[in-house]
mmCIF file of C-alpha atoms and ligand atoms in Angstrom:
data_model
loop_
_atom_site.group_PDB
_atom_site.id
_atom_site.type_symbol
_atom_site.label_atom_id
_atom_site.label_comp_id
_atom_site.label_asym_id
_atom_site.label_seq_id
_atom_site.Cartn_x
_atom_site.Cartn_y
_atom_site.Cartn_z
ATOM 1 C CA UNK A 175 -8.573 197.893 1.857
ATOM 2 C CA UNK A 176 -9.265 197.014 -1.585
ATOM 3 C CA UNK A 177 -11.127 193.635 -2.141
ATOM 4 C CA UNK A 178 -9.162 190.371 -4.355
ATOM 5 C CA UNK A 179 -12.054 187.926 -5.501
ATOM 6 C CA UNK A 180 -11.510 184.673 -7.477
ATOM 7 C CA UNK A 181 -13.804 181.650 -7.963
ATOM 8 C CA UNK A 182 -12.271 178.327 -8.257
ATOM 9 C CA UNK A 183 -13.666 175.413 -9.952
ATOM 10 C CA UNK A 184 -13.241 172.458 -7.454
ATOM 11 C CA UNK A 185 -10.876 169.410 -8.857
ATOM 12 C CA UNK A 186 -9.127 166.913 -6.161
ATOM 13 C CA UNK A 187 -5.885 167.182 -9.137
ATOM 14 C CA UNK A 188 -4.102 170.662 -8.086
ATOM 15 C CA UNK A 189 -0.981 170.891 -9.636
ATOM 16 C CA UNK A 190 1.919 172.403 -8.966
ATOM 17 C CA UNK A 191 1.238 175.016 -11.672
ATOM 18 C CA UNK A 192 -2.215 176.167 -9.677
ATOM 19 C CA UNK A 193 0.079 176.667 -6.476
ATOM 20 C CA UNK A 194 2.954 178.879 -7.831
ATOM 21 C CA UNK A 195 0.473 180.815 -10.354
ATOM 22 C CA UNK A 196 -2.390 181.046 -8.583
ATOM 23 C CA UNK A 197 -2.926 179.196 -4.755
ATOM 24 C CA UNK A 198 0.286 180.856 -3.489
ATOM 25 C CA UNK A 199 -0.986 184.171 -4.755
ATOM 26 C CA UNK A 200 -3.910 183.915 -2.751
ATOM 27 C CA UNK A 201 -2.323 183.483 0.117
ATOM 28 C CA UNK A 202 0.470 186.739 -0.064
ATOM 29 C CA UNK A 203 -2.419 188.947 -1.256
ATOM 30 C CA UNK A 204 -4.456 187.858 1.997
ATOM 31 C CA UNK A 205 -2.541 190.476 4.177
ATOM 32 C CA UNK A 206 -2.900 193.387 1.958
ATOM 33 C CA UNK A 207 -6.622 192.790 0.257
ATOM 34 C CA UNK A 208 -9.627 191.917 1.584
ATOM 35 C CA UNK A 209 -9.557 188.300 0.167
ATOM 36 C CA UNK A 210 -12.903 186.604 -1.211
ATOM 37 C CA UNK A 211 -12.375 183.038 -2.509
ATOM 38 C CA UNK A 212 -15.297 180.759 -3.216
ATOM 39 C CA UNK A 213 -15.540 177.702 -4.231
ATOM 40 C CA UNK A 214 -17.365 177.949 -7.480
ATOM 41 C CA UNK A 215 -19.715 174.459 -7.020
ATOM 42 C CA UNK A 216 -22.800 176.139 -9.731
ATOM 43 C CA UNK A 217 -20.000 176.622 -12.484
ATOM 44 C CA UNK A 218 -19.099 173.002 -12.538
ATOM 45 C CA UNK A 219 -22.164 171.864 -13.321
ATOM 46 C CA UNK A 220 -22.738 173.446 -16.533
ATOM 47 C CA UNK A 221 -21.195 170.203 -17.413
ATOM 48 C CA UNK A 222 -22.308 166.747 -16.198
ATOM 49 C CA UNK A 223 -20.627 165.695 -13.313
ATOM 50 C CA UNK A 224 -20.766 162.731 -10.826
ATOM 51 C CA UNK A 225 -22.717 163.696 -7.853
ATOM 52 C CA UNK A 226 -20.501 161.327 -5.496
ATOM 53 C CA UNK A 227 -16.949 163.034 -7.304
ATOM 54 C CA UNK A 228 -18.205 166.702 -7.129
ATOM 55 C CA UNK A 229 -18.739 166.117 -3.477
ATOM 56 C CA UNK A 230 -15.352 164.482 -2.876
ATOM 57 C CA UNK A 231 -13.830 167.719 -4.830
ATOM 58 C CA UNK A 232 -15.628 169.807 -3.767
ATOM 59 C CA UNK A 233 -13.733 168.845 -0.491
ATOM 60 C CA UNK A 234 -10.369 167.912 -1.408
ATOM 61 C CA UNK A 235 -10.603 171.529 -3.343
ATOM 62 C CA UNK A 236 -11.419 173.384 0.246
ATOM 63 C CA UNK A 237 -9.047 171.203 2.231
ATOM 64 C CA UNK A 238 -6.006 171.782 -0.442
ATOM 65 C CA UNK A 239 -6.923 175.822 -0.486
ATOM 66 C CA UNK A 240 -6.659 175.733 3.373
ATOM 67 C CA UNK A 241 -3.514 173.430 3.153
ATOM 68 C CA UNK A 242 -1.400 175.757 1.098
ATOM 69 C CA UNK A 243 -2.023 178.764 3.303
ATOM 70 C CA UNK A 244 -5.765 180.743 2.808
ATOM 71 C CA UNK A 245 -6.764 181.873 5.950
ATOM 72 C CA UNK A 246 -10.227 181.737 7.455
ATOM 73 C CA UNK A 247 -9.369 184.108 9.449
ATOM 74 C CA UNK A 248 -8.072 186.919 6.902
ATOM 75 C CA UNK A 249 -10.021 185.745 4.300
ATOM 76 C CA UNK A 250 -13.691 185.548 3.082
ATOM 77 C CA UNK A 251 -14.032 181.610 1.733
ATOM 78 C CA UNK A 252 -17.183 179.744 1.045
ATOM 79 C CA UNK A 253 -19.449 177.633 -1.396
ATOM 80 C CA UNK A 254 -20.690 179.226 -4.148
ATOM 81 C CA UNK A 255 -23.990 177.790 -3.592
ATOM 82 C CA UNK A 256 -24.651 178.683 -0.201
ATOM 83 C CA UNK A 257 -25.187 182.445 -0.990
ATOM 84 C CA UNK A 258 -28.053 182.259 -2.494
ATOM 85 C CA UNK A 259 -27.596 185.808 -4.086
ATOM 86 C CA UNK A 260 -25.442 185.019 -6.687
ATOM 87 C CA UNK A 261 -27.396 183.538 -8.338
ATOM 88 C CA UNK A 262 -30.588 185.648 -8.486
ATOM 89 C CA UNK A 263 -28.019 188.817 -9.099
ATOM 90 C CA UNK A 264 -26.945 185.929 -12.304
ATOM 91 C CA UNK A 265 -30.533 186.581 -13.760
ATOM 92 C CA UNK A 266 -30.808 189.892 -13.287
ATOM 93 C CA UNK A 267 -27.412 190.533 -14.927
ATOM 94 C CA UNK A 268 -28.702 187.870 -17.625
ATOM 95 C CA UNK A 269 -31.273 190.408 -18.635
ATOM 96 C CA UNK A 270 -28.777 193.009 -18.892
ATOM 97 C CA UNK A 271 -26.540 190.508 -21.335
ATOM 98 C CA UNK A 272 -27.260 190.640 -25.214
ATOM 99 C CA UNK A 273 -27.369 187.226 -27.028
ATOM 100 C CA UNK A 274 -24.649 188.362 -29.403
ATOM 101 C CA UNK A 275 -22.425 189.201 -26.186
ATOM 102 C CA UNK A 276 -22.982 185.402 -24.964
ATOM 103 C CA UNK A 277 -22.376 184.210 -28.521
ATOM 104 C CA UNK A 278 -18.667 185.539 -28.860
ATOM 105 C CA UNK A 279 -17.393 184.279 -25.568
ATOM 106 C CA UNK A 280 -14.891 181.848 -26.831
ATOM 107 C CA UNK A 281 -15.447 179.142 -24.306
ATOM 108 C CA UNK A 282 -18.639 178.655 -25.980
ATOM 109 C CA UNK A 283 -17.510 178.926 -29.194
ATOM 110 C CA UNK A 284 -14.884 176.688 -28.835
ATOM 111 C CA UNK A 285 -17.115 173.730 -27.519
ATOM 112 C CA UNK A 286 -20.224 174.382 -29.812
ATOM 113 C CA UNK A 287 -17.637 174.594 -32.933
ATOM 114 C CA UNK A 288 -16.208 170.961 -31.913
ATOM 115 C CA UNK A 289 -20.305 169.987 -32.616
ATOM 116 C CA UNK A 290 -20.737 168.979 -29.162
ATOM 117 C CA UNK A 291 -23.725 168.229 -28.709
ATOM 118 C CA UNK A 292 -26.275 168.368 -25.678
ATOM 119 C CA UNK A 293 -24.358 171.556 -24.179
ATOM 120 C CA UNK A 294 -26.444 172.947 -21.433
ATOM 121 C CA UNK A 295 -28.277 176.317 -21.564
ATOM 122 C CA UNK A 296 -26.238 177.217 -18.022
ATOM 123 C CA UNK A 297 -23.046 176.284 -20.075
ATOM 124 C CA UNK A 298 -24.502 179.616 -22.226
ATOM 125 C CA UNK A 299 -25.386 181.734 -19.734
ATOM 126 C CA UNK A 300 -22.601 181.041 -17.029
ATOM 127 C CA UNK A 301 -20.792 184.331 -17.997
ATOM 128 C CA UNK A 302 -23.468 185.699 -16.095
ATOM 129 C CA UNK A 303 -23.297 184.197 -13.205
ATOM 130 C CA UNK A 304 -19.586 184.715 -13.203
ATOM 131 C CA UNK A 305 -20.606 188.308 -13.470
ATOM 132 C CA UNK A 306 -22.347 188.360 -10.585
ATOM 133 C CA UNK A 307 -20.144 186.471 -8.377
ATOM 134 C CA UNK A 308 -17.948 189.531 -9.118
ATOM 135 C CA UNK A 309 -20.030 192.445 -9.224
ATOM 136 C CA UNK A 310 -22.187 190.855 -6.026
ATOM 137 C CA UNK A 311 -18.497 192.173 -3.986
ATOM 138 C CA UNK A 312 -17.935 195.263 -5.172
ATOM 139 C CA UNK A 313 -14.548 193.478 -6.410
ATOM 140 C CA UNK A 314 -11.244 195.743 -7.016
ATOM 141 C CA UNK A 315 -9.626 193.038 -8.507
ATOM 142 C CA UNK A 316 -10.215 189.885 -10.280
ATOM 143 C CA UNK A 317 -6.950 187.106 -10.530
ATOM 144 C CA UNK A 318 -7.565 184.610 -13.549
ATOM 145 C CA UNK A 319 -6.267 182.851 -16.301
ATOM 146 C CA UNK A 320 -5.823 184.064 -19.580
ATOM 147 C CA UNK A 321 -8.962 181.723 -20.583
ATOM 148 C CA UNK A 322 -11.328 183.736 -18.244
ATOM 149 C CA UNK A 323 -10.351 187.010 -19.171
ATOM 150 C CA UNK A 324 -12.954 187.543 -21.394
ATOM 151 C CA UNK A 325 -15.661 186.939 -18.865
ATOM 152 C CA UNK A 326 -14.201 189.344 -16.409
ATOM 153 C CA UNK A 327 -14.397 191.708 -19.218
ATOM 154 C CA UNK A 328 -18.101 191.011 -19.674
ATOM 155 C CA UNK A 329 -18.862 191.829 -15.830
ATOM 156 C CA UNK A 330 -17.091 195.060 -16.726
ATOM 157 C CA UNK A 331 -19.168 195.875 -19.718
ATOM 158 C CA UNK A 332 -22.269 194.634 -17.612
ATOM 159 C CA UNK A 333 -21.763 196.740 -14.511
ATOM 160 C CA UNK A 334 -20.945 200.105 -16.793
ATOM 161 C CA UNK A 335 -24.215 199.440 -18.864
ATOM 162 C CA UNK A 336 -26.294 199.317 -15.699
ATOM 163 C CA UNK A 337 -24.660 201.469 -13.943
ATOM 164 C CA UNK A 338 -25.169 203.926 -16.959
ATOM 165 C CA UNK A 339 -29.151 202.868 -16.647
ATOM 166 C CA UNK A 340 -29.939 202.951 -13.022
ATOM 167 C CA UNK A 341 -27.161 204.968 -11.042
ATOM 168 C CA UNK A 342 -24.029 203.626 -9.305
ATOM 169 C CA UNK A 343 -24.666 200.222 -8.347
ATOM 170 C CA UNK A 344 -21.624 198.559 -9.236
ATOM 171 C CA UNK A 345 -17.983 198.738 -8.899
ATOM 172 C CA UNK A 346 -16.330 198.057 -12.478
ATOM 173 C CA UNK A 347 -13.527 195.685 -11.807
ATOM 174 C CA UNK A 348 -9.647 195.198 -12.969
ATOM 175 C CA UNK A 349 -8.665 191.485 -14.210
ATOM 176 C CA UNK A 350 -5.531 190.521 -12.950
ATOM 177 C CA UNK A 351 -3.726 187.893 -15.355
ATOM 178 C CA UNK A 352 -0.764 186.237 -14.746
ATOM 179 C CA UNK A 353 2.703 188.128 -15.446
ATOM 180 C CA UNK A 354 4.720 185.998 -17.858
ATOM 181 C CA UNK A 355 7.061 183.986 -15.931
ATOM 182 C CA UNK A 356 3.776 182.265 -14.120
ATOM 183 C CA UNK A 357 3.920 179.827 -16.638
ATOM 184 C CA UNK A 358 4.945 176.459 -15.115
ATOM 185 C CA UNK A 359 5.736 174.169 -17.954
ATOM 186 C CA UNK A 360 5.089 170.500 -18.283
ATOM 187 C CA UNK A 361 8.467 168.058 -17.118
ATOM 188 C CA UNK A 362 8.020 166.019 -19.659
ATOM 189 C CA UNK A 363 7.744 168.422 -22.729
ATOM 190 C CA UNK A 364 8.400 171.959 -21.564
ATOM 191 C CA UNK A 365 7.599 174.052 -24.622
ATOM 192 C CA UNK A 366 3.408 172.603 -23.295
ATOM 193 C CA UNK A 367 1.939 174.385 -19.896
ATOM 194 C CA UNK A 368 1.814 172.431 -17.016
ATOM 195 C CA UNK A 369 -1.505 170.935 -16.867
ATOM 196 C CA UNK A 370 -4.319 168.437 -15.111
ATOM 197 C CA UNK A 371 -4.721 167.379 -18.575
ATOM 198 C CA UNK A 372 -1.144 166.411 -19.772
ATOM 199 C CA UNK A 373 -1.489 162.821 -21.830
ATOM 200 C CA UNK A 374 1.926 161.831 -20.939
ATOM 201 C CA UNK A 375 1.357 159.807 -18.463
ATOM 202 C CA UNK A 376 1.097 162.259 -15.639
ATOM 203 C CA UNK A 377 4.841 162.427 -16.222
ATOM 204 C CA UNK A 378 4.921 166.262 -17.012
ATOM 205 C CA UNK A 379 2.630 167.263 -14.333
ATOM 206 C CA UNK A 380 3.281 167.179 -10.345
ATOM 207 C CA UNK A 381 0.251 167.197 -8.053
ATOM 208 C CA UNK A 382 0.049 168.733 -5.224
ATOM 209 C CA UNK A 383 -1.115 164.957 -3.762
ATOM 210 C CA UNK A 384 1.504 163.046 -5.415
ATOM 211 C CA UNK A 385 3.522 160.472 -3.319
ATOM 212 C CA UNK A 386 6.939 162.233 -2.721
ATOM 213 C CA UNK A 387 8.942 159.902 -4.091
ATOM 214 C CA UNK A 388 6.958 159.528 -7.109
ATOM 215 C CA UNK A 389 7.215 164.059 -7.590
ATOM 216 C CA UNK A 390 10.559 163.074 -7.137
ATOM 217 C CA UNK A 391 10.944 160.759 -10.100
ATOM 218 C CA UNK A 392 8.931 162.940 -11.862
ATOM 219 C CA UNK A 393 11.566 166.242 -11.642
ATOM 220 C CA UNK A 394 14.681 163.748 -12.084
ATOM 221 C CA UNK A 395 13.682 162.715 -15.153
ATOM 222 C CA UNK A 396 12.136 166.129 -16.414
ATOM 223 C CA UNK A 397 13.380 166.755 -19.670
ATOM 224 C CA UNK A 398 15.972 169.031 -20.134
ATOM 225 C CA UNK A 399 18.958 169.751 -23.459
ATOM 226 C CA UNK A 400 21.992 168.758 -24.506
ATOM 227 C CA UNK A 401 23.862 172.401 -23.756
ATOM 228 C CA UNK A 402 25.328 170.862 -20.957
ATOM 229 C CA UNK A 403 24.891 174.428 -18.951
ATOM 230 C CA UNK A 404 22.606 176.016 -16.375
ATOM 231 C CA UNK A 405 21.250 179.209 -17.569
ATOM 232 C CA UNK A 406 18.043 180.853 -17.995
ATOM 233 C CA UNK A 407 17.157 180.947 -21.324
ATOM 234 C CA UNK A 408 13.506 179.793 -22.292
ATOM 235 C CA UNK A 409 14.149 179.932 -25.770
ATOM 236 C CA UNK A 410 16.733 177.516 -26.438
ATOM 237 C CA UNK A 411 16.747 175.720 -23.084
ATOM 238 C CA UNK A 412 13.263 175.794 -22.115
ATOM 239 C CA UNK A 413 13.489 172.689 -19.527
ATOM 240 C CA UNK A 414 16.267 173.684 -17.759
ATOM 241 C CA UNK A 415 14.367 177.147 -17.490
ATOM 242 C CA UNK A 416 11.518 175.732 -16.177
ATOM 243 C CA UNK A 417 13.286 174.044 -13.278
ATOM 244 C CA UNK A 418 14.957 177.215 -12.160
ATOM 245 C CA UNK A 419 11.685 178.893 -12.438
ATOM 246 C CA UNK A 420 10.392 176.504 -9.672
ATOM 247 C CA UNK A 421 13.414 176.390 -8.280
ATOM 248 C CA UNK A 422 13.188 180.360 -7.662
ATOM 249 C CA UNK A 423 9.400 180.348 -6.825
ATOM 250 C CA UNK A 424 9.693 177.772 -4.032
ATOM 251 C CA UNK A 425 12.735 179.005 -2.385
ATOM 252 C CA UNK A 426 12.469 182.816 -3.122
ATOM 253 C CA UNK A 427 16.045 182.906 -4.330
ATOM 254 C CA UNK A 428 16.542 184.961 -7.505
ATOM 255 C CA UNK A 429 16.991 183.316 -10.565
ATOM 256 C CA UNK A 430 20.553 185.471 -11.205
ATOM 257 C CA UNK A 431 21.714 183.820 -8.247
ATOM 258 C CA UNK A 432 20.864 180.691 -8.160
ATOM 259 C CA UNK A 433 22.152 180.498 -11.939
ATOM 260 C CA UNK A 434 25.601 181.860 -10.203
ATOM 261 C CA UNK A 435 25.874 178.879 -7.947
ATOM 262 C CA UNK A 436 25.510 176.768 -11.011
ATOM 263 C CA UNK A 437 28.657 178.219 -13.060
ATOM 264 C CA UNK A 438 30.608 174.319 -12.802
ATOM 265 C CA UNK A 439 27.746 172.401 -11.876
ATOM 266 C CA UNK A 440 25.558 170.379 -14.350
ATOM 267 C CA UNK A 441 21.928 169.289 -14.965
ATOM 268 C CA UNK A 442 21.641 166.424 -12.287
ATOM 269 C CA UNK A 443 22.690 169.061 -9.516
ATOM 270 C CA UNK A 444 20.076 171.408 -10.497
ATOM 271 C CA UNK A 445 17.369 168.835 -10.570
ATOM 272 C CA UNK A 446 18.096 167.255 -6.972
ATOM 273 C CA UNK A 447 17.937 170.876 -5.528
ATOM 274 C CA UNK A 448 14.913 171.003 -7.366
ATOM 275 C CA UNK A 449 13.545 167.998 -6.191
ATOM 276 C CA UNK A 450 14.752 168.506 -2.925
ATOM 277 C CA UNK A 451 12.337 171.962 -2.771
ATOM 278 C CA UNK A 452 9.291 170.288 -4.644
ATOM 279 C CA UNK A 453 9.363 167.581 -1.573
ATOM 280 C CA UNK A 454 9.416 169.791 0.780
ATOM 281 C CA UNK A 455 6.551 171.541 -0.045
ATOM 282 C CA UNK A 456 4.122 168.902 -0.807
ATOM 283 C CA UNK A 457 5.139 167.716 2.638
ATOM 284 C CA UNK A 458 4.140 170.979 4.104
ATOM 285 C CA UNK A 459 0.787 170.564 1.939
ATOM 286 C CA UNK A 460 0.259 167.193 2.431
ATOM 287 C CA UNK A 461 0.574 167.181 6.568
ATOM 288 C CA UNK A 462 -2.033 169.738 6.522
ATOM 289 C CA UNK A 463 -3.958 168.698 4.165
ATOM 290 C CA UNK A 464 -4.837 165.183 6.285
ATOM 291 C CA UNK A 465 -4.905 167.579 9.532
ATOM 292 C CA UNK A 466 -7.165 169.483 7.771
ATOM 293 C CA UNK A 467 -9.450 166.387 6.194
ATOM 294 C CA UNK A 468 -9.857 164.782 9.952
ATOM 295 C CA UNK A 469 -10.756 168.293 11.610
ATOM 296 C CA UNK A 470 -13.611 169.864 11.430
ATOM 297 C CA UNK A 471 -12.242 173.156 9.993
ATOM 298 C CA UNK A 472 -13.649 172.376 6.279
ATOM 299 C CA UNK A 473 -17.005 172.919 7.472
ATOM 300 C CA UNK A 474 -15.963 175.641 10.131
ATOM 301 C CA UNK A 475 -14.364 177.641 7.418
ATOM 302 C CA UNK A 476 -17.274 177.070 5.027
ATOM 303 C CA UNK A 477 -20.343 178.517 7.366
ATOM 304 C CA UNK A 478 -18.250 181.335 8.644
ATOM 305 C CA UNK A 479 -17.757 182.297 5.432
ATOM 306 C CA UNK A 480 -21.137 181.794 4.165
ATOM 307 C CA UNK A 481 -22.248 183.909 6.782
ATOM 308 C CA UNK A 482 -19.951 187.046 5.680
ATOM 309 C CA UNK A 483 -20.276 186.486 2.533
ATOM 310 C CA UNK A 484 -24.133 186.711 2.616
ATOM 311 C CA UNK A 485 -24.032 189.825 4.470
ATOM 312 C CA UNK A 486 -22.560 191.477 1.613
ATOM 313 C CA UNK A 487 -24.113 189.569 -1.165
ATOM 314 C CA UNK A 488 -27.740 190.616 0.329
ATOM 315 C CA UNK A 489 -26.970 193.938 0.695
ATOM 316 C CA UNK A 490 -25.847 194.436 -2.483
ATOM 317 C CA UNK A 491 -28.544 192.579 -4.440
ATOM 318 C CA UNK A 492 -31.211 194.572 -2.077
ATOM 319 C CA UNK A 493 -29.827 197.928 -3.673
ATOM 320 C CA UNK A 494 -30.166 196.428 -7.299
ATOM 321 C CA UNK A 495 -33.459 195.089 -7.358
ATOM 322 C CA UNK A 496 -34.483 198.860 -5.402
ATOM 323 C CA UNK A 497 -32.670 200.935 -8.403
ATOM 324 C CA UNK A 498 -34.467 198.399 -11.278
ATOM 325 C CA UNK A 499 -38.093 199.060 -9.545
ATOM 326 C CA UNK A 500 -38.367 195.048 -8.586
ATOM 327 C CA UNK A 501 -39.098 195.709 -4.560
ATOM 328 C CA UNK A 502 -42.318 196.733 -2.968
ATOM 329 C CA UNK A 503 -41.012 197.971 1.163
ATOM 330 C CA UNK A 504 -43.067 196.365 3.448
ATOM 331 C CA UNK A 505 -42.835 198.106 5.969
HETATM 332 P P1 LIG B 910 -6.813 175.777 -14.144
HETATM 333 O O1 LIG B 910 -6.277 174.617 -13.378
HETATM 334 O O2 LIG B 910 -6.322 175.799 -15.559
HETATM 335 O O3 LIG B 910 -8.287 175.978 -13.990
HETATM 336 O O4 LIG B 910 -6.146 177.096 -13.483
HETATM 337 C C1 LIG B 910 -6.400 177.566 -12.199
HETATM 338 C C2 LIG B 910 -5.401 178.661 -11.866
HETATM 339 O O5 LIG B 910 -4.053 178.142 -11.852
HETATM 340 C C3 LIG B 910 -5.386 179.813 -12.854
HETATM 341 O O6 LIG B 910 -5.245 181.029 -12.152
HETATM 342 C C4 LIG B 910 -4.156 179.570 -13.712
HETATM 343 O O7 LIG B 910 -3.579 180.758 -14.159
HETATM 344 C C5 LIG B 910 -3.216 178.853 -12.749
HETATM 345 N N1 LIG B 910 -2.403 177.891 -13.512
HETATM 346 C C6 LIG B 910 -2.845 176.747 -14.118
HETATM 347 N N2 LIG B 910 -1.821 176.089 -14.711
HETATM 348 C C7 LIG B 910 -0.709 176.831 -14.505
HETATM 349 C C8 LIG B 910 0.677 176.691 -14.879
HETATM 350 N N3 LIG B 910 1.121 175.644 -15.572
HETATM 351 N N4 LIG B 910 1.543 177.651 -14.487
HETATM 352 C C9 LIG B 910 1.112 178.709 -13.758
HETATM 353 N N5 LIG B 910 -0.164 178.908 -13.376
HETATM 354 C C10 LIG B 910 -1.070 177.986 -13.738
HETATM 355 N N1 LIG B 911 -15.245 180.439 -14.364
HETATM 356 C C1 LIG B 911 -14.024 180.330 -13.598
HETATM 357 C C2 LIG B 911 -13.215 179.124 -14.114
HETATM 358 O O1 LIG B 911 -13.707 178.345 -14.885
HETATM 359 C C3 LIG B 911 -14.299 180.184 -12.134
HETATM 360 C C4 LIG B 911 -15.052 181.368 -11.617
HETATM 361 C C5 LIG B 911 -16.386 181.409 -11.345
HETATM 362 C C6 LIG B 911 -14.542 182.646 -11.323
HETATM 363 N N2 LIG B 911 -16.737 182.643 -10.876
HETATM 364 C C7 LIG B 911 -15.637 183.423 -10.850
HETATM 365 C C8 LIG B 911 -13.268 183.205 -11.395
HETATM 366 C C9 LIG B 911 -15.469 184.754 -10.467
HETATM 367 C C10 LIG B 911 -13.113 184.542 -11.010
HETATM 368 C C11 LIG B 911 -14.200 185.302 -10.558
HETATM 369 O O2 LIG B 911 -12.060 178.980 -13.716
#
């Protein structure tokens, strides 16, 4: 079985964007890959965060994971900081990273161009770390966003240049991006990705959290054209796109056919149906999430998968620092 791994940075705001490009993923792959999600706890603070927050994300993050469907049972899920490993594999891989390779990751760019100031050296250097988290599994495959790409591409580059050094210690990994088509736009201006950041008011963006009648509101009054005719069409009638898009991803029902149904019916039609399948799935979410939040599974599913996880992670960094010279056996 060939082995999925992603890291996900914890935030309490999933959206429906995260759960038809990337949460629902997870949880289809878990039944033909060996499945490693982690919660990726060291990566968020590169930036400042609120101690008090970061905890309360940290578990809303697990709780919504477990929610839409991952598996502690199928799947390998845990804290990033509670395998150790990673992060001693992040030095070691640090001192197989040139400068000038740290320098032209964009992420960095991007922020150090803008003059921010007071960035943080792990800020620099978390490519690295993401490198390990990756290479520490022997990953096949690695499911981002077009924004991490180049850091997956950087593990790769990292694992052949040590494996070209010291022998096979690493398996070079794929990066899975998104197809096109698992882009969820924003309600309220569709031609703009759905996002946690939208300005408009939250209007464009449906969380996964959001009060169903409020998700509702949001989809009724998602904006849509003046064509006055249901087809699929991102080009001139992105918004009405869009909705069939979700439509289709929630419900499973080809976008042909659902486009069919919709020869003599108009815009407010389409967006009830819509609505109708949003609801129904943050209800799903939503009842499990609270089951989820007053069990103890949250910290059931977090040492189990610790404890897997660190079996693997151990082994793996035990081989490394043999084939660089770093251990003395002891016995
Ligand atoms: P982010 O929330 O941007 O960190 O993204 C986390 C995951 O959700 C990534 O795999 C993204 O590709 C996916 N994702 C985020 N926003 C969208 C969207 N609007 N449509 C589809 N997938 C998305
Ligand atoms: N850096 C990723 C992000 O910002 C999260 C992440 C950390 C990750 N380690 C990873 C993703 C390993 C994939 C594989 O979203």
């Amino acid at each position: 079985m060939k082995t999925m791994l992603s890291g996900v940075k914890p935030s309490g705001q999933l959206h429906l964007g995260n759960y038809i490009g990337a949460l629902r993923n997870f949880v289809a792959y878990q039944d033909d890959y060996q499945m490693i999600v982690f919660i990726a706890n060291l990566h968020c603070i590169t930036v400042p965060q609120d101690p008090i927050e970061l905890h309360t994300n940290l578990r809303d993050c697990i709780a919504l994971y477990l929610a839409c469907g991952l598996d502690p049972k199928k799947s390998i899920i845990f804290l990033q900081s509670d395998v150790m490993a990673h992060a001693q594999l992040g030095f070691i891989i640090g001192c197989h990273t040139y400068l000038g390779e740290l320098n032209r990751m964009t992420q960095f760019k991007d922020k150090s161009s803008k003059g921010e100031q007071n960035l943080s050296s792990g800020f620099y250097t978390y490519p690295t770390l993401m490198a390990s988290d990756i290479l520490i599994y022997d990953a096949d495959f690695v499911p981002v966003g077009e924004d991490q790409k180049q850091h997956v591409e950087l593990a790769r580059d990292v694992a052949i240049r040590m494996n070209n050094r010291y022998g096979p210690l690493f398996k070079v990994p794929e990066c899975l991006t998104a197809k096109v088509g698992a882009r969820i736009m924003s309600l309220s201006d569709p031609l703009k990705k759905m996002s946690k950041s939208d300005r408009d008011g939250d209007k464009g963006c449906i969380y996964l959290l959001d009060p169903l009648d409020k998700a509702r509101k949001k989809i009724m009054s998602a904006v849509t054209d003046s064509l006055a005719s249901v087809r699929f069409d991102k080009e001139n009638q992105p918004g009405v796109s869009n909705l069939l898009q979700i439509l289709s991803a929630l419900t499973s029902e080809p976008i042909d056919s659902i486009t069919n149904r919709y020869q003599s019916l108009g815009y407010g039609s389409l967006k009830k149906e819509v609505a109708d399948a949003v609801c129904a799935t943050l209800e799903k979410i939503q009842s499990r999430y609270k089951e989820i939040l007053a069990s103890g599974l949250i910290e059931s599913t977090l040492s189990d998968g610790a404890y897997r996880a660190k079996i693997l992670a151990n082994a793996k960094l035990k081989l490394v620092q043999e084939k660089i010279g770093l251990e003395i056996e002891t016995q």
